[in-house]
Tab-separated table of C-alpha atoms in Angstrom:
chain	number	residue	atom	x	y	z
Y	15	UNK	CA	-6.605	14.556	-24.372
Y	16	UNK	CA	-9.937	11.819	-24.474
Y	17	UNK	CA	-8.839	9.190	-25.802
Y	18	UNK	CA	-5.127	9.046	-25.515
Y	19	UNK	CA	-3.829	6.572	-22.989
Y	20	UNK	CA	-0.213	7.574	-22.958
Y	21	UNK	CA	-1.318	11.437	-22.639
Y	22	UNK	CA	-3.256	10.600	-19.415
Y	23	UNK	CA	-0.794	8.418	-17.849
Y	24	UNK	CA	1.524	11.600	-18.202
Y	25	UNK	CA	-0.772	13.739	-16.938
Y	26	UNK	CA	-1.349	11.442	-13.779
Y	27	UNK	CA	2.099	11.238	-13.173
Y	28	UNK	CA	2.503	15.238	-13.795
Y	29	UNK	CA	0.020	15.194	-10.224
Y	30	UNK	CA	1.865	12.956	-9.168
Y	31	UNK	CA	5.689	14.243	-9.469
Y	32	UNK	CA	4.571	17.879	-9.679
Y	33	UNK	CA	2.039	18.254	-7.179
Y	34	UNK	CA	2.279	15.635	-4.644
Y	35	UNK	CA	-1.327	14.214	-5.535
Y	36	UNK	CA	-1.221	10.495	-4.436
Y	37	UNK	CA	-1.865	7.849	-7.459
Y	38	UNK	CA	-5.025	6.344	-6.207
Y	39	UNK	CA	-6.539	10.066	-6.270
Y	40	UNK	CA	-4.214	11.585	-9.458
Y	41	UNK	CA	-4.994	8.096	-11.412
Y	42	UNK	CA	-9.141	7.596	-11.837
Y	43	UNK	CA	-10.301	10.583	-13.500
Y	44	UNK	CA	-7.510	10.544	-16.381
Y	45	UNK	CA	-9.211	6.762	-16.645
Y	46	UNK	CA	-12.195	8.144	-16.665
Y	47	UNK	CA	-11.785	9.685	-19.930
Y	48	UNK	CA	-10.320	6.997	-21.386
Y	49	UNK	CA	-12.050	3.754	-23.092
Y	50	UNK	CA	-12.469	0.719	-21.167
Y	51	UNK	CA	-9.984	-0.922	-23.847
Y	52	UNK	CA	-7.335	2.086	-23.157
Y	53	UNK	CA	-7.320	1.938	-19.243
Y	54	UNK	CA	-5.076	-1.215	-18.669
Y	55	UNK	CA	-2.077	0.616	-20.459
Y	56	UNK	CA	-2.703	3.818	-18.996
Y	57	UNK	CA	-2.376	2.191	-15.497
Y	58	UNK	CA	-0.103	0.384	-16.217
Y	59	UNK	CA	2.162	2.956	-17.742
Y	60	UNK	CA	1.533	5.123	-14.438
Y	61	UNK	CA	1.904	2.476	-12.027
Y	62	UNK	CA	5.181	1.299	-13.728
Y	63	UNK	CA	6.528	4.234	-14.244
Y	64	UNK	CA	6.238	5.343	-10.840
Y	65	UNK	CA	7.676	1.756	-9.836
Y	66	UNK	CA	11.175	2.585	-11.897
Y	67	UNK	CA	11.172	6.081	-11.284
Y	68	UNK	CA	14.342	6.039	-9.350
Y	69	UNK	CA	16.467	4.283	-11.987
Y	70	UNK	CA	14.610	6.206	-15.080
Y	71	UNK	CA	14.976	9.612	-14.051
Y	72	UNK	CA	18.850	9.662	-13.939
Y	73	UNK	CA	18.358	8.102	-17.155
Y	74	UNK	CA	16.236	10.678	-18.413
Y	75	UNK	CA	18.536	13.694	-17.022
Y	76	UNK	CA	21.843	12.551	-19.312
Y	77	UNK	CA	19.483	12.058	-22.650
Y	78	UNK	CA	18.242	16.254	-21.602
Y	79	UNK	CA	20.212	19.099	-22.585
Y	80	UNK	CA	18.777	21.032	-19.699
Y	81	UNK	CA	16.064	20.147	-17.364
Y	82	UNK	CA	12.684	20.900	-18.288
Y	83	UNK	CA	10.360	24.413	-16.851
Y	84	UNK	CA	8.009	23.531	-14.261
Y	85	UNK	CA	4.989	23.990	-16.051
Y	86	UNK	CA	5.849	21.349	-18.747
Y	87	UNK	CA	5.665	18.553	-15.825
Y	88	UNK	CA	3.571	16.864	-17.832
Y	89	UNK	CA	6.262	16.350	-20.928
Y	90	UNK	CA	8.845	15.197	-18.706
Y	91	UNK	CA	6.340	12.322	-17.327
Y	92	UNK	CA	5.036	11.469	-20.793
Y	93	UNK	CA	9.419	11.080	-21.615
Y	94	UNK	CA	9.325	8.783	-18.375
Y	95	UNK	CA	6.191	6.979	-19.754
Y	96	UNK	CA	8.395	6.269	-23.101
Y	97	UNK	CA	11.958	5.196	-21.194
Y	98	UNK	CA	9.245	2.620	-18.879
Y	99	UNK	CA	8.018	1.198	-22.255
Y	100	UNK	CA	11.294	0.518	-23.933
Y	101	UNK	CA	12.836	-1.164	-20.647
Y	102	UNK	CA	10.039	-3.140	-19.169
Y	103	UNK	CA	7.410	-3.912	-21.688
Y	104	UNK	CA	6.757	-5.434	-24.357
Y	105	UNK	CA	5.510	-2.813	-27.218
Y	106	UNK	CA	7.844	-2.914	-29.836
Y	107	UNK	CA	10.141	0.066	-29.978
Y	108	UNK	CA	9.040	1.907	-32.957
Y	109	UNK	CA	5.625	1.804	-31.938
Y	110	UNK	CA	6.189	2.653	-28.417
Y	111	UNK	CA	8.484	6.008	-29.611
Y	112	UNK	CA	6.066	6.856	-32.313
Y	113	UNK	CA	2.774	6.675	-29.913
Y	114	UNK	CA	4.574	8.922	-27.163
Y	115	UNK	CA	5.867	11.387	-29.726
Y	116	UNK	CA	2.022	11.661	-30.648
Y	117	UNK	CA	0.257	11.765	-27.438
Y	118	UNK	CA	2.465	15.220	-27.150
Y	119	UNK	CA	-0.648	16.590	-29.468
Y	120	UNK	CA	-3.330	15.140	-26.921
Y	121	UNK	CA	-1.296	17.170	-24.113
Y	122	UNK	CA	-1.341	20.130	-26.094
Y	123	UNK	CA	2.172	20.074	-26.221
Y	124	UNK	CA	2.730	20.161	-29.948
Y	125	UNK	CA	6.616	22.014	-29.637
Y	126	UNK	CA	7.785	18.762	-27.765
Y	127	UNK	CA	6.988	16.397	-30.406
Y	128	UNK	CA	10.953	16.904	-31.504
Y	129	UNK	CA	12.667	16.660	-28.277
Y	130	UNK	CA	10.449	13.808	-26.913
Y	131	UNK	CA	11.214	11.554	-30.603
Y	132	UNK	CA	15.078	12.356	-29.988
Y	133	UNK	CA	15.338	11.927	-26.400
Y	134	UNK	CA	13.492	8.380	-27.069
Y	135	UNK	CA	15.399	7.348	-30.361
Y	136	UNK	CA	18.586	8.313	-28.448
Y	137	UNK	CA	17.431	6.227	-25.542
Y	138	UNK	CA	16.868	3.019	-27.506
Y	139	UNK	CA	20.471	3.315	-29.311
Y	140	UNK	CA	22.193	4.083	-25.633
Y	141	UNK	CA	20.222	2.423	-23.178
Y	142	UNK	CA	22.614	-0.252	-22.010
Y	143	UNK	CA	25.582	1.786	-21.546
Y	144	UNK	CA	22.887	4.445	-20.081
Y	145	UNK	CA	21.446	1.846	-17.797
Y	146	UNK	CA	24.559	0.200	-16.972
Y	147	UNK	CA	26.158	4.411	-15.907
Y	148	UNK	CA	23.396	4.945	-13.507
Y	149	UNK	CA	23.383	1.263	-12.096
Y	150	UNK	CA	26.362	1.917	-10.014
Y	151	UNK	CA	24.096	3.980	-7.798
Y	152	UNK	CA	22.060	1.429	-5.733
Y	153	UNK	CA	19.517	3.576	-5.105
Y	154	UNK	CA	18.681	3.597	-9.290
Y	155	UNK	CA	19.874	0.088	-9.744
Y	156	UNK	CA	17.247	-1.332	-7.090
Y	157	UNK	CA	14.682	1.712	-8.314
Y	158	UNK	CA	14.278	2.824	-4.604
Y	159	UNK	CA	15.021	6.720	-3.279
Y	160	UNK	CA	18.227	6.507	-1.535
Y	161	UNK	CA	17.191	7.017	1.908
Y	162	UNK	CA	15.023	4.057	1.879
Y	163	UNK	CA	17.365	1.706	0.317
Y	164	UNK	CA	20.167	2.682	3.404
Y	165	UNK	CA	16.921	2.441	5.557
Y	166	UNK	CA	16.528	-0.793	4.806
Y	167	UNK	CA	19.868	-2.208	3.955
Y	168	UNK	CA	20.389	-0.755	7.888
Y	169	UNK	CA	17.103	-2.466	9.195
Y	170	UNK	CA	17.513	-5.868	7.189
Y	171	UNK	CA	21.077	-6.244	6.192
Y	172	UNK	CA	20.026	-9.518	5.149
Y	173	UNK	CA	16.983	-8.778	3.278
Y	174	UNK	CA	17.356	-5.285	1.484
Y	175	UNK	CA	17.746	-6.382	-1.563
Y	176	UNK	CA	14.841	-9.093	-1.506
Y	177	UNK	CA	13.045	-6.614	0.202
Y	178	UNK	CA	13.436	-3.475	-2.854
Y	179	UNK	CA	12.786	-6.408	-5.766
Y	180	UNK	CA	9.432	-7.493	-3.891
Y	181	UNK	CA	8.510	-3.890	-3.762
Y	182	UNK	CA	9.221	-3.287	-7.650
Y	183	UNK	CA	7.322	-6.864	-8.279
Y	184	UNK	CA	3.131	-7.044	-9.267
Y	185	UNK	CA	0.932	-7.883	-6.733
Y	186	UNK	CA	-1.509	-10.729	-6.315
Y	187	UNK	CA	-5.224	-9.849	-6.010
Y	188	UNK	CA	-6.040	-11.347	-2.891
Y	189	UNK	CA	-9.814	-12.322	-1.341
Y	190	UNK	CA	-10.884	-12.597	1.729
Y	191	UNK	CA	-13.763	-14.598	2.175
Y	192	UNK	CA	-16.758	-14.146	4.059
Y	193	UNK	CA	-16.965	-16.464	6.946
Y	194	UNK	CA	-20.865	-15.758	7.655
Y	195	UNK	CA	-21.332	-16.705	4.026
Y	196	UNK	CA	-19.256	-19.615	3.262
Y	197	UNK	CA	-15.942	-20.991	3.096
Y	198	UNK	CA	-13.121	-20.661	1.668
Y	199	UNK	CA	-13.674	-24.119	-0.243
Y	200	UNK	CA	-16.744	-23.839	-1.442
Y	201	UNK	CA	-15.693	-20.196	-2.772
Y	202	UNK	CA	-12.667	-21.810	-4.746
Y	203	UNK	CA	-14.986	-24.364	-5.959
Y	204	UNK	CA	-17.099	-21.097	-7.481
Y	205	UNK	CA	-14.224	-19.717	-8.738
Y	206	UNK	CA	-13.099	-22.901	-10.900
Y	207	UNK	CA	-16.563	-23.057	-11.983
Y	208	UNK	CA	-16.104	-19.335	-13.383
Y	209	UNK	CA	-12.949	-20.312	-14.911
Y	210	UNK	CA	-10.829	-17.837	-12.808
Y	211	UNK	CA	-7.815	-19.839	-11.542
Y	212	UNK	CA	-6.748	-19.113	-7.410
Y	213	UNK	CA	-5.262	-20.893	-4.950
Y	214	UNK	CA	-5.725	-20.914	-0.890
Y	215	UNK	CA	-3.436	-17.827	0.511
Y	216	UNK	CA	-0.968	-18.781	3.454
Y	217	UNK	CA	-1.889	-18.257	7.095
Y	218	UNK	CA	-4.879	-16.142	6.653
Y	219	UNK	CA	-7.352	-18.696	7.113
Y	220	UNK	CA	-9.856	-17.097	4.351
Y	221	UNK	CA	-7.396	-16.188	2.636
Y	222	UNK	CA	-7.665	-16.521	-1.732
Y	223	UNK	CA	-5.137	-15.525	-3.757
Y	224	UNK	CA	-5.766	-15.012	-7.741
Y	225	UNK	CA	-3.563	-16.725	-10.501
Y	226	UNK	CA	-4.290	-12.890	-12.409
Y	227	UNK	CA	-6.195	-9.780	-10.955
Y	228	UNK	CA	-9.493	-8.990	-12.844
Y	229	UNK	CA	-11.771	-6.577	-11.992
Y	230	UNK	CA	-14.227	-6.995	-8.982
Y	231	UNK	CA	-17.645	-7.614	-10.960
Y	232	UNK	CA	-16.065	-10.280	-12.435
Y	233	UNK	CA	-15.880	-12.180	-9.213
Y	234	UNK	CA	-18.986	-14.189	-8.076
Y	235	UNK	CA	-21.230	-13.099	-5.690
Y	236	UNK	CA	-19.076	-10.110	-4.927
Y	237	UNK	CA	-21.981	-7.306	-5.054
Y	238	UNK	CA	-23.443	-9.548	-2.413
Y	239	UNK	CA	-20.891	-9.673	0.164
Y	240	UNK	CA	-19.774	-12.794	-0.063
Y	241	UNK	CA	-16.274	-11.690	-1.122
Y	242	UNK	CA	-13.533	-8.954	-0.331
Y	243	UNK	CA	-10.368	-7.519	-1.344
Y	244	UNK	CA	-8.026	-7.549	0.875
Y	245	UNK	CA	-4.169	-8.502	1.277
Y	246	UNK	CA	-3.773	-11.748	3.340
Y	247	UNK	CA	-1.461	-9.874	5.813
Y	248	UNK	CA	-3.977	-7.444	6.917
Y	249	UNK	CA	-6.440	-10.465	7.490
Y	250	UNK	CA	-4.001	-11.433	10.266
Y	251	UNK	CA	-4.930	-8.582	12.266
Y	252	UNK	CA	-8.683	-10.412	12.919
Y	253	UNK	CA	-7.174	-13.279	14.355
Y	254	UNK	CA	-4.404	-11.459	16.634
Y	255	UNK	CA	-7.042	-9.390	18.024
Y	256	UNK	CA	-9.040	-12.553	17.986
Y	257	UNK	CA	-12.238	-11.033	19.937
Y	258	UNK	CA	-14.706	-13.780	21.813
Y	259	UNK	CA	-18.590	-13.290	21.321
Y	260	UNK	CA	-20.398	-10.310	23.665
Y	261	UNK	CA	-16.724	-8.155	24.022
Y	262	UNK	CA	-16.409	-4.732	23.290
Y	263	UNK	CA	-14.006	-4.018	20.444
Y	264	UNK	CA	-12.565	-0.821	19.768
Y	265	UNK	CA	-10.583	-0.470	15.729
Y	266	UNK	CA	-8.968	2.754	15.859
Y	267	UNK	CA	-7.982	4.378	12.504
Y	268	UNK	CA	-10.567	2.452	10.909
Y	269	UNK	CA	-11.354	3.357	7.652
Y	270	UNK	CA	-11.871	2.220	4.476
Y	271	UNK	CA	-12.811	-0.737	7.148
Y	272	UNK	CA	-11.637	-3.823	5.403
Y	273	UNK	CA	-10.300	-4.552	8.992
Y	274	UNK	CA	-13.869	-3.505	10.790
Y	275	UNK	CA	-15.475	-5.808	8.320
Y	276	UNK	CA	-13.374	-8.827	8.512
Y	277	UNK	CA	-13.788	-8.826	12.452
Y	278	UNK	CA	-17.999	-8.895	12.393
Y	279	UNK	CA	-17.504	-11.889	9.612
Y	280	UNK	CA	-15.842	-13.862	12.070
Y	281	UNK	CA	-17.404	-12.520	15.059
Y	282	UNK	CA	-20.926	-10.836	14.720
Y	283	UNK	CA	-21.764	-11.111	18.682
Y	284	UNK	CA	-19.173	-8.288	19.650
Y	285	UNK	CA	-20.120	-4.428	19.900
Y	286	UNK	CA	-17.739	-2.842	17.702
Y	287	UNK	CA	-16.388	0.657	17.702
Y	288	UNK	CA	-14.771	2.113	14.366
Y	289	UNK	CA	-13.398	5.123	14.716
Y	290	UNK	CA	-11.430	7.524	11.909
Y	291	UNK	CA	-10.270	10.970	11.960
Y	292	UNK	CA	-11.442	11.499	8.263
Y	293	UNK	CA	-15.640	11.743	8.010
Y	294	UNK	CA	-14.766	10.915	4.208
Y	295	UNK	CA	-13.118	8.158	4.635
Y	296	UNK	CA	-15.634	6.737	7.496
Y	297	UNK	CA	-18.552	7.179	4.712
Y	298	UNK	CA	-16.642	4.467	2.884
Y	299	UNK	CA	-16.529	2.322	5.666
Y	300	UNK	CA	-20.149	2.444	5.878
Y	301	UNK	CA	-20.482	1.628	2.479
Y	302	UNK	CA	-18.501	-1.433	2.541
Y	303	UNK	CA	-20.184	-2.670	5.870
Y	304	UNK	CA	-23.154	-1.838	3.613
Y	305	UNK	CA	-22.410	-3.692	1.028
Y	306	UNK	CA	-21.636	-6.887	3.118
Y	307	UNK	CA	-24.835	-6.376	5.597
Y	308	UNK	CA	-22.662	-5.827	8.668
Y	309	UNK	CA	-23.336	-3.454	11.292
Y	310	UNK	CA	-20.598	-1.592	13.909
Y	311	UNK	CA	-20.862	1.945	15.950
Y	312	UNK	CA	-18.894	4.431	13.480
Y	313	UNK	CA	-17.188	7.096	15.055
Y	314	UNK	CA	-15.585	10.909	13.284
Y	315	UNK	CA	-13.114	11.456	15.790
Y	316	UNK	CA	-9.232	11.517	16.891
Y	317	UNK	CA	-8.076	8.317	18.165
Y	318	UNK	CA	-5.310	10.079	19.762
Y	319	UNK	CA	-7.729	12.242	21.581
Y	320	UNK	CA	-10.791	10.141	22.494
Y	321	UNK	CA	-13.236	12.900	23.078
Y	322	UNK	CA	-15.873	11.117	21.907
Y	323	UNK	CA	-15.226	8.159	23.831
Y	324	UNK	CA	-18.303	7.134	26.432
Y	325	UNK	CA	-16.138	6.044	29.137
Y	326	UNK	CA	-16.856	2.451	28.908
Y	327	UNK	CA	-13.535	0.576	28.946
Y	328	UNK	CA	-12.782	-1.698	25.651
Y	329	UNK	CA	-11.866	-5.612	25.898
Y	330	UNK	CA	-10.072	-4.811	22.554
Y	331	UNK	CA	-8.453	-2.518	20.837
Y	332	UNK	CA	-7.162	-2.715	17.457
Y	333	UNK	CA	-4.616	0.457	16.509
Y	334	UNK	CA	-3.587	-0.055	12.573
Y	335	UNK	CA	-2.034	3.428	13.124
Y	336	UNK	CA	-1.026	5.300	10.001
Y	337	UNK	CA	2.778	4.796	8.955
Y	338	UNK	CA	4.972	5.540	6.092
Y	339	UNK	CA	3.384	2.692	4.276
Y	340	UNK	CA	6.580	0.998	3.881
Y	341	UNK	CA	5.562	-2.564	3.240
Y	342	UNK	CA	2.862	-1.486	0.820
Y	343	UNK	CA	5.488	-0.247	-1.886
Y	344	UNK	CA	4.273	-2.919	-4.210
Y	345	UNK	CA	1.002	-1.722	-4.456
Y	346	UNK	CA	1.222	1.651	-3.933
Y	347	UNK	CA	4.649	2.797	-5.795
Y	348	UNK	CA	3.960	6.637	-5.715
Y	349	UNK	CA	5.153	5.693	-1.956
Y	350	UNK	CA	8.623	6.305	-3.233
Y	351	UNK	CA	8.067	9.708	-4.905
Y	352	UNK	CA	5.836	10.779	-2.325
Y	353	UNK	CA	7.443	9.414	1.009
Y	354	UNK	CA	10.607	11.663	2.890
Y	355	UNK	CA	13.122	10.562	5.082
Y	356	UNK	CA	12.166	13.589	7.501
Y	357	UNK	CA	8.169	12.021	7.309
Y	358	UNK	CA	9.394	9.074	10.160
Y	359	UNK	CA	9.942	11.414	12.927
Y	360	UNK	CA	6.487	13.323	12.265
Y	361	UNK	CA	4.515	9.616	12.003
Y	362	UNK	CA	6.627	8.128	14.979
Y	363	UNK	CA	5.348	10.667	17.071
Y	364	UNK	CA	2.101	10.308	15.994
Y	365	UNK	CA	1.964	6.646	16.442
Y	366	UNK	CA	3.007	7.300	19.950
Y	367	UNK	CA	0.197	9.840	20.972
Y	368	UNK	CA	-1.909	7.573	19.501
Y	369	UNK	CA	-0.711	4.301	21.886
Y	370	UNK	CA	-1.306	7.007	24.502
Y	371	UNK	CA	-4.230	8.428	23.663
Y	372	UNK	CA	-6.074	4.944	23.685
Y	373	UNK	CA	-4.210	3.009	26.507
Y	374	UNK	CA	-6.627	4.398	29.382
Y	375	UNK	CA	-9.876	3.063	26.878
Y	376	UNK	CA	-8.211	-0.535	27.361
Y	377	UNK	CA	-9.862	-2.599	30.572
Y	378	UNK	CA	-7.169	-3.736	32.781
Y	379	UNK	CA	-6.485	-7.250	31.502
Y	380	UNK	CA	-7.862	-6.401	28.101
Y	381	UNK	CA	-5.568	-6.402	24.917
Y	382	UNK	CA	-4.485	-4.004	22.407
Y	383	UNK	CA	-3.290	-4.943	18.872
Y	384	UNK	CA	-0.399	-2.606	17.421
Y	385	UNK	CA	-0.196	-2.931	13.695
Y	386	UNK	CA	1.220	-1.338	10.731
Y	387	UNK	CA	2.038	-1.801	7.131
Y	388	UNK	CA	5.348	-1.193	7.831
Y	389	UNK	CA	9.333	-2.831	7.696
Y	390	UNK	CA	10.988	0.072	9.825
Y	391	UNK	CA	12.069	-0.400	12.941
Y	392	UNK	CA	10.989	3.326	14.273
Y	393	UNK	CA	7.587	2.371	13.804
Y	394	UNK	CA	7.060	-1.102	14.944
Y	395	UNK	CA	9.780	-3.104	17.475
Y	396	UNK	CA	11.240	0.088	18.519
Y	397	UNK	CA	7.844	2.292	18.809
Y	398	UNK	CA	6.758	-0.709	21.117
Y	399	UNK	CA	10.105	-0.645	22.971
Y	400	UNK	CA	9.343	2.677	23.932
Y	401	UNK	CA	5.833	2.168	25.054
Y	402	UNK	CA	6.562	-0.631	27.116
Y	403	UNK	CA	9.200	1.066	29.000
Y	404	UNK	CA	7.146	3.909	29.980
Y	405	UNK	CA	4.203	1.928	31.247
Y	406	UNK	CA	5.061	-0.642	33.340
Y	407	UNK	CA	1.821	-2.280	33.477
Y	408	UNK	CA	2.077	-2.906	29.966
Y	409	UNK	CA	3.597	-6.298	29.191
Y	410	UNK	CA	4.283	-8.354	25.438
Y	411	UNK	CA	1.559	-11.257	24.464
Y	412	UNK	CA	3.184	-13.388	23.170
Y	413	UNK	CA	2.649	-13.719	19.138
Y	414	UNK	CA	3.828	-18.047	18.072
Y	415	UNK	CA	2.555	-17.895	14.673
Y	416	UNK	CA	3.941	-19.379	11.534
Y	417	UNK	CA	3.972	-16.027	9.578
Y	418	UNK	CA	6.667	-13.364	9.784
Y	419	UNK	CA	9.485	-13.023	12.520
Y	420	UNK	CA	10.451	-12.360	16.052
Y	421	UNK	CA	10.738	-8.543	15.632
Y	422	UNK	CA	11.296	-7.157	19.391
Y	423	UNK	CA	7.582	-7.615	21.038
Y	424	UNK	CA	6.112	-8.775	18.011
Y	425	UNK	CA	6.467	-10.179	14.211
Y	426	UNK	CA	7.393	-8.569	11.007
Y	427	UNK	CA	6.164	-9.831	7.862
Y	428	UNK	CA	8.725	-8.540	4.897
Y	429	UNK	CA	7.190	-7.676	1.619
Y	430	UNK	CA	6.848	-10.958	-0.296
Y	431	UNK	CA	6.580	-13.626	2.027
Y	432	UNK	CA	4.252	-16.294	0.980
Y	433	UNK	CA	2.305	-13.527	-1.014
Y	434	UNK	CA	1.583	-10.934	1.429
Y	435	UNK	CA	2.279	-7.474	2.276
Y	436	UNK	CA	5.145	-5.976	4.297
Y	437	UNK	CA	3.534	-5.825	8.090
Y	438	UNK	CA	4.421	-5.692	11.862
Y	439	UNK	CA	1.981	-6.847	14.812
Y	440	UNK	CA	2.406	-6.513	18.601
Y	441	UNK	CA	-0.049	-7.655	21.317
Y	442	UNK	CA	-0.142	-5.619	24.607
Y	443	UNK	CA	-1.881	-6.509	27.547
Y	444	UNK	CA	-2.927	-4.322	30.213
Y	445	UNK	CA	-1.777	-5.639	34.237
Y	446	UNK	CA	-3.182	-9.281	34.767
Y	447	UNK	CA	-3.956	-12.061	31.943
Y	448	UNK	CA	-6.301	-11.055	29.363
Y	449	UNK	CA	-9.640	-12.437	29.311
């Protein structure tokens, strides 16, 4: 299979589709086998694929005689690979049909080399009236699953539809700046000398967003800290926690840390708790504090159950509690494969034992940041709804900022808006004002 960069987008989407594996896992080692000249199309056949799954595969079910045995997963994605490169990109048909038929030899696959050539010839000779069939569905015609889109169309009746085509759009790379290392000026100037065109993101005030995403090395000084990765919408969450010099901080559900980090760059004096459930994951959060000589107390543990806390009340807390990932779609489009309607109820209640579990840690007058990269109501206005009402010393901060939108306690940002990611922030403070 070496060498083949159709056969191992197929196979990561086989993980994907098959198996429930999650992209950024199912996606490196198939690109680790590849050429460094191969791995652009083989991401970007399994990231766009994935993107226009929901309006390829009814496609793909009229072109099939009968549906395909499990166990030849791997086929049906590679047929899915093909229908993604005669809608959306630009290899030319012939050679786009001819190099899927022949990655069936890199999959081992050798019998499908007939089926996949007529299912794709078929495709290009019927693939308007094909398209146009399964575009009377919403759910295919904006490539979203079907509970989502009447999630959304019942959320933001308004906005659905800009919502589902900034979720099937690319993504800007986006830097965040190190504050302890410069600013965001004199990093732009760096970047023009490089030759790598940006501009300054909106809101976030080290904010950088990239005319065209290249990879990491690429960008000066990075090995040395002086730059990150990170969507401008998650910088927000530094500067609504917005901690003052000597406070105890407290980020719950921490890792990989881009959060943990971007607080010590703009505020070193502050003792800083990270905490994660996952020890994995917190080992990459030390790696990336690492990496940009920053320091914090890391924590294995369950937010929702503070065990391990010392008993020392927090000034702030920060709870980016996990969520169905909703305005992250963009970036992470296996979200719509992987994602089920009956997943909300299971994440709602565990975003609410976590706002339990880490209430009492607050310091009466102290503030706690609720965040999410989510648009649905069940996890942000209405999960904070809920908590108010059952803790009457909890009242609203409130959030006048120029980003997002009123959303019950706090703001949503939709997917899109200036640039950024889909994300809701509350601020909570505990009895009298905060400090």
């Amino acid at each position: 299979m070496s060498g083949d960069p159709r056969a191992a987008a197929a196979t990561c989407l086989a993980e994907v589709l098959a198996q429930g594996r999650s992209l950024s896992a199912a996606l490196p080692p198939q690109l680790a086998k590849l050429a460094p000249a191969q791995r652009a199309l083989a991401q970007e056949l399994a990231y766009g694929t994935l993107r226009y799954r929901p309006r390829l595969a009814p496609a793909l079910a009229r072109l099939l005689r009968r549906p395909l045995k499990r166990r030849d997963a791997d086929v049906e994605a590679l047929m899915l690979a093909g229908l993604y490169q005669l809608t959306y990109m630009r290899v030319p048909a012939h050679a786009a049909v001819a190099e899927t038929v022949s990655a069936t030899a890199a999959l081992g696959k050798d019998w499908a080399r007939g089926v996949v050539n007529a299912v794709l010839r078929r495709y290009g000779r019927e693939q308007e009236a094909l398209l146009a069939e399964v575009d009377r569905d919403p759910a295919a015609r904006w490539a979203h699953p079907r509970w989502l889109v009447q999630a959304l169309r019942e959320a933001w009746p308004q906005q659905w539809e800009a919502i589902c085509a900034a979720n099937n759009a690319h993504p800007p790379m986006t830097l965040r700046v190190n504050a302890r290392r410069g600013t965001r000026e004199d990093y732009l100037a760096r970047l023009a000398a490089a030759g790598i065109e940006a501009r300054p993101g909106a809101h976030a005030p080290e904010a950088i967003v990239l005319a065209a995403p290249l990879g990491v090395e690429a960008l000066p000084g990075f090995a040395a800290g002086d730059v990150s990765v990170q969507d401008a919408a998650a910088q927000l969450a530094a500067h609504v926690l917005a901690p003052a010099p000597g406070e105890r901080v407290l980020d719950a559900c921490a890792a990989p840390g881009g959060k943990t980090a971007h607080l010590l760059e703009r505020c070193p004096d502050i003792a800083l708790t990270a905490v994660d459930v996952d020890a994995e994951r917190l080992a990459r959060l030390r790696e990336n504090l690492t990496r940009l000589g920053l320091e914090a107390h890391l924590v294995a543990g369950d937010a929702a159950d503070p065990t391990w806390w010392d008993g020392r009340p927090y000034d702030r807390i920060l709870l980016d509690a996990p969520c169905s990932a909703s305005g992250v779609i963009r970036r992470h489009p296996d979200i719509k494969t992987l994602r089920r309607p009956e997943d909300l109820p299971a994440l709602a209640a565990q975003q609410a034992k976590l706002l339990e579990g880490l209430w009492p840690l607050l310091r009466p007058g102290g503030m706690l940041v609720y965040a999410t990269c989510s648009v649905l109501p069940v996890e942000n206005a209405e999960q904070v709804a809920r908590f108010l009402a059952q803790h009457p010393e909890a009242r609203p901060l409130p959030l006048d900022a120029a980003w997002g939108a009123p959303a019950g306690a706090g703001r949503q940002i939709l997917p899109g808006a200036d640039s950024m990611d889909g994300f809701y922030y509350a601020r909570l403070c505990k009895g009298g004002a905060t400090a």
